Short mmCIF file of N, CA and C in Angstrom, two decimals:
data_model
loop_
_atom_site.label_atom_id
_atom_site.label_comp_id
_atom_site.label_asym_id
_atom_site.label_seq_id
_atom_site.Cartn_x
_atom_site.Cartn_y
_atom_site.Cartn_z
N MET A 1 0.93 -1.17 0.00
CA MET A 1 0.00 0.02 0.00
C MET A 1 0.83 1.25 0.01
N ASP A 2 0.60 2.13 -0.85
CA ASP A 2 1.37 3.39 -0.97
C ASP A 2 0.83 4.34 0.14
N MET A 3 1.81 5.10 0.73
CA MET A 3 1.49 5.94 1.86
C MET A 3 1.62 7.49 1.45
N PRO A 4 0.54 8.18 1.41
CA PRO A 4 0.62 9.62 1.06
C PRO A 4 1.00 10.37 2.38
N PHE A 5 1.83 11.31 2.24
CA PHE A 5 2.21 12.26 3.33
C PHE A 5 2.07 13.60 2.83
N ARG A 6 1.42 14.46 3.68
CA ARG A 6 1.20 15.84 3.21
C ARG A 6 2.51 16.61 3.47
N GLU A 7 2.67 17.59 2.54
CA GLU A 7 3.83 18.39 2.55
C GLU A 7 3.77 19.33 3.76
N ALA A 8 4.95 19.63 4.33
CA ALA A 8 4.94 20.59 5.48
C ALA A 8 4.40 21.93 4.86
N ARG A 9 3.43 22.46 5.67
CA ARG A 9 2.71 23.71 5.25
C ARG A 9 3.30 24.89 6.02
N PRO A 10 3.17 26.07 5.52
CA PRO A 10 3.72 27.26 6.19
C PRO A 10 3.21 27.29 7.62
N GLU A 11 1.98 26.94 7.96
CA GLU A 11 1.48 27.00 9.25
C GLU A 11 2.14 26.03 10.20
N ASP A 12 2.77 24.98 9.61
CA ASP A 12 3.45 23.95 10.41
C ASP A 12 4.89 24.40 10.68
N SER A 13 5.44 25.35 10.01
CA SER A 13 6.81 25.59 10.15
C SER A 13 7.13 26.24 11.42
N VAL A 14 8.36 26.16 11.84
CA VAL A 14 8.80 26.64 13.14
C VAL A 14 8.88 28.18 13.14
N GLY A 15 8.50 28.83 14.21
CA GLY A 15 8.71 30.30 14.29
C GLY A 15 7.64 31.14 13.78
N LEU A 16 6.52 30.54 13.32
CA LEU A 16 5.45 31.46 12.80
C LEU A 16 4.56 32.06 13.96
N VAL A 17 4.53 31.37 15.07
CA VAL A 17 3.85 31.82 16.23
C VAL A 17 4.81 32.56 17.11
N PRO A 18 4.46 33.67 17.70
CA PRO A 18 5.41 34.40 18.59
C PRO A 18 5.77 33.54 19.74
N THR A 19 7.11 33.48 20.02
CA THR A 19 7.57 32.65 21.09
C THR A 19 7.64 33.52 22.36
N ASP A 20 6.54 33.86 22.96
CA ASP A 20 6.48 34.61 24.10
C ASP A 20 6.36 33.75 25.37
N GLY A 21 6.48 32.49 25.20
CA GLY A 21 6.39 31.51 26.32
C GLY A 21 4.99 31.25 26.73
N SER A 22 3.97 31.57 25.90
CA SER A 22 2.63 31.35 26.24
C SER A 22 2.28 29.87 26.21
N ALA A 23 1.41 29.52 27.10
CA ALA A 23 1.02 28.08 27.18
C ALA A 23 0.36 27.55 25.95
N PRO A 24 -0.57 28.35 25.28
CA PRO A 24 -1.17 27.79 24.04
C PRO A 24 -0.14 27.47 22.91
N HIS A 25 0.91 28.31 22.81
CA HIS A 25 1.92 28.10 21.90
C HIS A 25 2.66 26.81 22.22
N ARG A 26 2.93 26.58 23.45
CA ARG A 26 3.70 25.40 23.94
C ARG A 26 2.85 24.17 23.63
N GLU A 27 1.56 24.24 23.92
CA GLU A 27 0.66 23.08 23.68
C GLU A 27 0.61 22.80 22.25
N ASP A 28 0.51 23.75 21.43
CA ASP A 28 0.44 23.69 19.92
C ASP A 28 1.73 23.01 19.46
N LEU A 29 2.83 23.51 19.95
CA LEU A 29 4.15 22.92 19.66
C LEU A 29 4.30 21.52 20.02
N SER A 30 3.80 21.20 21.19
CA SER A 30 3.78 19.83 21.76
C SER A 30 3.03 18.88 20.77
N SER A 31 1.89 19.29 20.38
CA SER A 31 1.08 18.43 19.46
C SER A 31 1.72 18.28 18.05
N LYS A 32 2.38 19.36 17.62
CA LYS A 32 3.15 19.26 16.36
C LYS A 32 4.34 18.27 16.49
N ILE A 33 4.95 18.28 17.60
CA ILE A 33 6.09 17.33 17.88
C ILE A 33 5.53 15.93 17.81
N LYS A 34 4.37 15.64 18.49
CA LYS A 34 3.84 14.38 18.47
C LYS A 34 3.44 13.83 17.03
N GLU A 35 2.87 14.72 16.39
CA GLU A 35 2.56 14.56 14.96
C GLU A 35 3.80 14.15 14.07
N GLN A 36 4.72 14.90 14.30
CA GLN A 36 6.01 14.78 13.52
C GLN A 36 6.66 13.47 13.89
N LYS A 37 6.60 13.13 15.16
CA LYS A 37 7.22 11.84 15.57
C LYS A 37 6.55 10.59 14.92
N ILE A 38 5.25 10.72 14.70
CA ILE A 38 4.47 9.72 14.03
C ILE A 38 4.85 9.65 12.54
N VAL A 39 5.04 10.76 11.97
CA VAL A 39 5.51 10.80 10.52
C VAL A 39 6.83 10.13 10.38
N VAL A 40 7.83 10.42 11.32
CA VAL A 40 9.07 9.89 11.28
C VAL A 40 9.01 8.43 11.46
N ASP A 41 8.24 7.96 12.40
CA ASP A 41 8.12 6.43 12.70
C ASP A 41 7.48 5.73 11.44
N GLU A 42 6.46 6.32 10.84
CA GLU A 42 5.87 5.73 9.74
C GLU A 42 6.76 5.60 8.59
N LEU A 43 7.60 6.64 8.29
CA LEU A 43 8.46 6.63 7.20
C LEU A 43 9.64 5.70 7.47
N SER A 44 10.12 5.59 8.76
CA SER A 44 11.19 4.63 9.14
C SER A 44 10.78 3.24 8.95
N ASN A 45 9.56 2.94 9.17
CA ASN A 45 9.05 1.56 9.21
C ASN A 45 8.61 1.12 7.82
N LEU A 46 8.62 1.91 6.82
CA LEU A 46 8.18 1.52 5.51
C LEU A 46 9.20 0.60 4.89
N LYS A 47 8.76 -0.43 4.09
CA LYS A 47 9.66 -1.26 3.32
C LYS A 47 10.35 -0.40 2.28
N LYS A 48 11.54 -0.79 1.87
CA LYS A 48 12.32 0.02 0.90
C LYS A 48 11.58 0.22 -0.45
N ASN A 49 10.82 -0.80 -0.87
CA ASN A 49 10.16 -0.66 -2.17
C ASN A 49 8.85 0.15 -2.17
N ARG A 50 8.44 0.63 -1.02
CA ARG A 50 7.16 1.35 -0.93
C ARG A 50 7.30 2.77 -1.48
N LYS A 51 6.21 3.26 -2.09
CA LYS A 51 6.26 4.64 -2.63
C LYS A 51 5.69 5.62 -1.64
N VAL A 52 6.18 6.78 -1.59
CA VAL A 52 5.74 7.89 -0.73
C VAL A 52 5.39 9.03 -1.58
N TYR A 53 4.25 9.66 -1.29
CA TYR A 53 3.78 10.75 -2.04
C TYR A 53 3.65 12.01 -1.13
N ARG A 54 4.03 13.17 -1.71
CA ARG A 54 3.96 14.41 -1.01
C ARG A 54 2.84 15.22 -1.57
N GLN A 55 2.05 15.83 -0.68
CA GLN A 55 0.90 16.63 -1.05
C GLN A 55 1.32 18.04 -1.49
N GLN A 56 0.95 18.46 -2.66
CA GLN A 56 1.21 19.79 -3.11
C GLN A 56 0.54 20.82 -2.19
N GLN A 57 1.27 21.82 -1.79
CA GLN A 57 0.65 22.81 -0.87
C GLN A 57 -0.62 23.47 -1.45
N ASN A 58 -1.61 23.58 -0.50
CA ASN A 58 -2.85 24.12 -0.88
C ASN A 58 -3.55 23.42 -1.92
N SER A 59 -3.44 22.09 -1.97
CA SER A 59 -3.99 21.34 -3.11
C SER A 59 -4.30 19.89 -2.65
N ASN A 60 -5.04 19.20 -3.44
CA ASN A 60 -5.38 17.80 -3.19
C ASN A 60 -4.54 16.92 -4.23
N ILE A 61 -3.50 17.56 -4.78
CA ILE A 61 -2.64 16.79 -5.73
C ILE A 61 -1.39 16.24 -4.95
N PHE A 62 -1.09 14.95 -5.26
CA PHE A 62 0.04 14.33 -4.65
C PHE A 62 1.11 13.98 -5.71
N PHE A 63 2.35 14.18 -5.33
CA PHE A 63 3.45 13.81 -6.19
C PHE A 63 4.36 12.81 -5.55
N LEU A 64 4.92 11.89 -6.44
CA LEU A 64 5.85 10.83 -5.91
C LEU A 64 7.07 11.58 -5.29
N ALA A 65 7.50 11.09 -4.18
CA ALA A 65 8.68 11.68 -3.47
C ALA A 65 9.58 10.59 -3.09
N ASP A 66 10.85 10.89 -2.82
CA ASP A 66 11.86 9.98 -2.37
C ASP A 66 11.67 9.70 -0.86
N ARG A 67 11.53 8.37 -0.52
CA ARG A 67 11.30 8.03 0.90
C ARG A 67 12.44 8.48 1.78
N THR A 68 13.70 8.29 1.43
CA THR A 68 14.82 8.71 2.35
C THR A 68 14.91 10.25 2.47
N GLU A 69 14.58 10.84 1.33
CA GLU A 69 14.60 12.41 1.42
C GLU A 69 13.44 12.87 2.33
N MET A 70 12.39 12.35 2.20
CA MET A 70 11.16 12.71 3.09
C MET A 70 11.47 12.35 4.56
N LEU A 71 12.15 11.26 4.83
CA LEU A 71 12.50 10.79 6.19
C LEU A 71 13.48 11.81 6.77
N SER A 72 14.50 12.27 5.98
CA SER A 72 15.48 13.18 6.39
C SER A 72 14.81 14.47 6.74
N GLU A 73 14.01 14.95 5.82
CA GLU A 73 13.30 16.20 5.95
C GLU A 73 12.40 16.21 7.27
N SER A 74 11.74 15.07 7.46
CA SER A 74 10.88 14.91 8.65
C SER A 74 11.68 15.02 9.91
N LYS A 75 12.78 14.34 9.94
CA LYS A 75 13.63 14.34 11.12
C LYS A 75 14.18 15.72 11.38
N ASN A 76 14.46 16.49 10.36
CA ASN A 76 15.00 17.82 10.53
C ASN A 76 13.91 18.75 11.15
N ILE A 77 12.63 18.60 10.65
CA ILE A 77 11.50 19.30 11.13
C ILE A 77 11.32 18.99 12.55
N LEU A 78 11.35 17.64 12.94
CA LEU A 78 11.23 17.30 14.30
C LEU A 78 12.29 17.93 15.20
N ASP A 79 13.53 17.92 14.81
CA ASP A 79 14.63 18.51 15.53
C ASP A 79 14.36 19.96 15.81
N GLU A 80 13.91 20.70 14.78
CA GLU A 80 13.59 22.18 14.85
C GLU A 80 12.54 22.35 15.89
N LEU A 81 11.47 21.51 15.80
CA LEU A 81 10.31 21.69 16.75
C LEU A 81 10.79 21.44 18.21
N ARG A 82 11.62 20.35 18.37
CA ARG A 82 12.12 20.13 19.74
C ARG A 82 12.94 21.24 20.20
N LYS A 83 13.82 21.75 19.36
CA LYS A 83 14.63 22.86 19.75
C LYS A 83 13.83 24.08 20.21
N GLU A 84 12.88 24.45 19.43
CA GLU A 84 11.93 25.57 19.80
C GLU A 84 11.25 25.27 21.09
N TYR A 85 10.78 24.06 21.32
CA TYR A 85 10.06 23.76 22.53
C TYR A 85 11.02 23.78 23.76
N GLN A 86 12.26 23.38 23.52
CA GLN A 86 13.27 23.50 24.58
C GLN A 86 13.49 24.90 24.98
N GLU A 87 13.64 25.77 23.96
CA GLU A 87 13.89 27.16 24.15
C GLU A 87 12.71 27.88 24.89
N ILE A 88 11.55 27.43 24.73
CA ILE A 88 10.42 27.97 25.52
C ILE A 88 10.43 27.48 26.89
N GLU A 89 10.77 26.17 27.09
CA GLU A 89 10.94 25.69 28.45
C GLU A 89 11.95 26.40 29.20
N ASN A 90 13.18 26.67 28.59
CA ASN A 90 14.24 27.31 29.25
C ASN A 90 13.87 28.82 29.55
N SER A 91 13.16 29.43 28.65
CA SER A 91 12.82 30.80 28.89
C SER A 91 11.82 30.93 30.12
N GLU A 92 10.88 29.90 30.23
CA GLU A 92 9.95 29.97 31.30
C GLU A 92 10.66 29.62 32.61
N LYS A 93 11.70 28.79 32.59
CA LYS A 93 12.42 28.48 33.82
C LYS A 93 13.21 29.78 34.27
N THR A 94 13.69 30.53 33.34
CA THR A 94 14.48 31.78 33.79
C THR A 94 13.47 32.79 34.25
N LYS A 95 12.29 32.90 33.73
CA LYS A 95 11.27 33.79 34.25
C LYS A 95 10.88 33.46 35.66
N VAL A 96 10.75 32.15 35.96
CA VAL A 96 10.45 31.65 37.31
C VAL A 96 11.53 32.08 38.31
N LYS A 97 12.70 31.96 37.96
CA LYS A 97 13.84 32.27 38.82
C LYS A 97 13.99 33.77 39.16
N LYS A 98 13.51 34.52 38.19
CA LYS A 98 13.57 36.10 38.44
C LYS A 98 12.63 36.57 39.42
#
């Protein structure tokens, strides 16, 4: 079975929401991290001969994509999300200490 994966959309990208340490932003980021972990796991567990499709932005059109490239991209996105989440955590800890 071929697995379609949607392309990362601008609203998914890191840094679009102000990082003022607000709880809603942290919760949103946490849910995006969970979602991205699932994408990475799914891509990691696919057999080598499986096809992966990327959804064209703002469309219902899918294009064939390279599985290893998609996996690498997904891991990078996950790392960026984790980094931003950690920065929020650290900024909140410093606010508490002050």
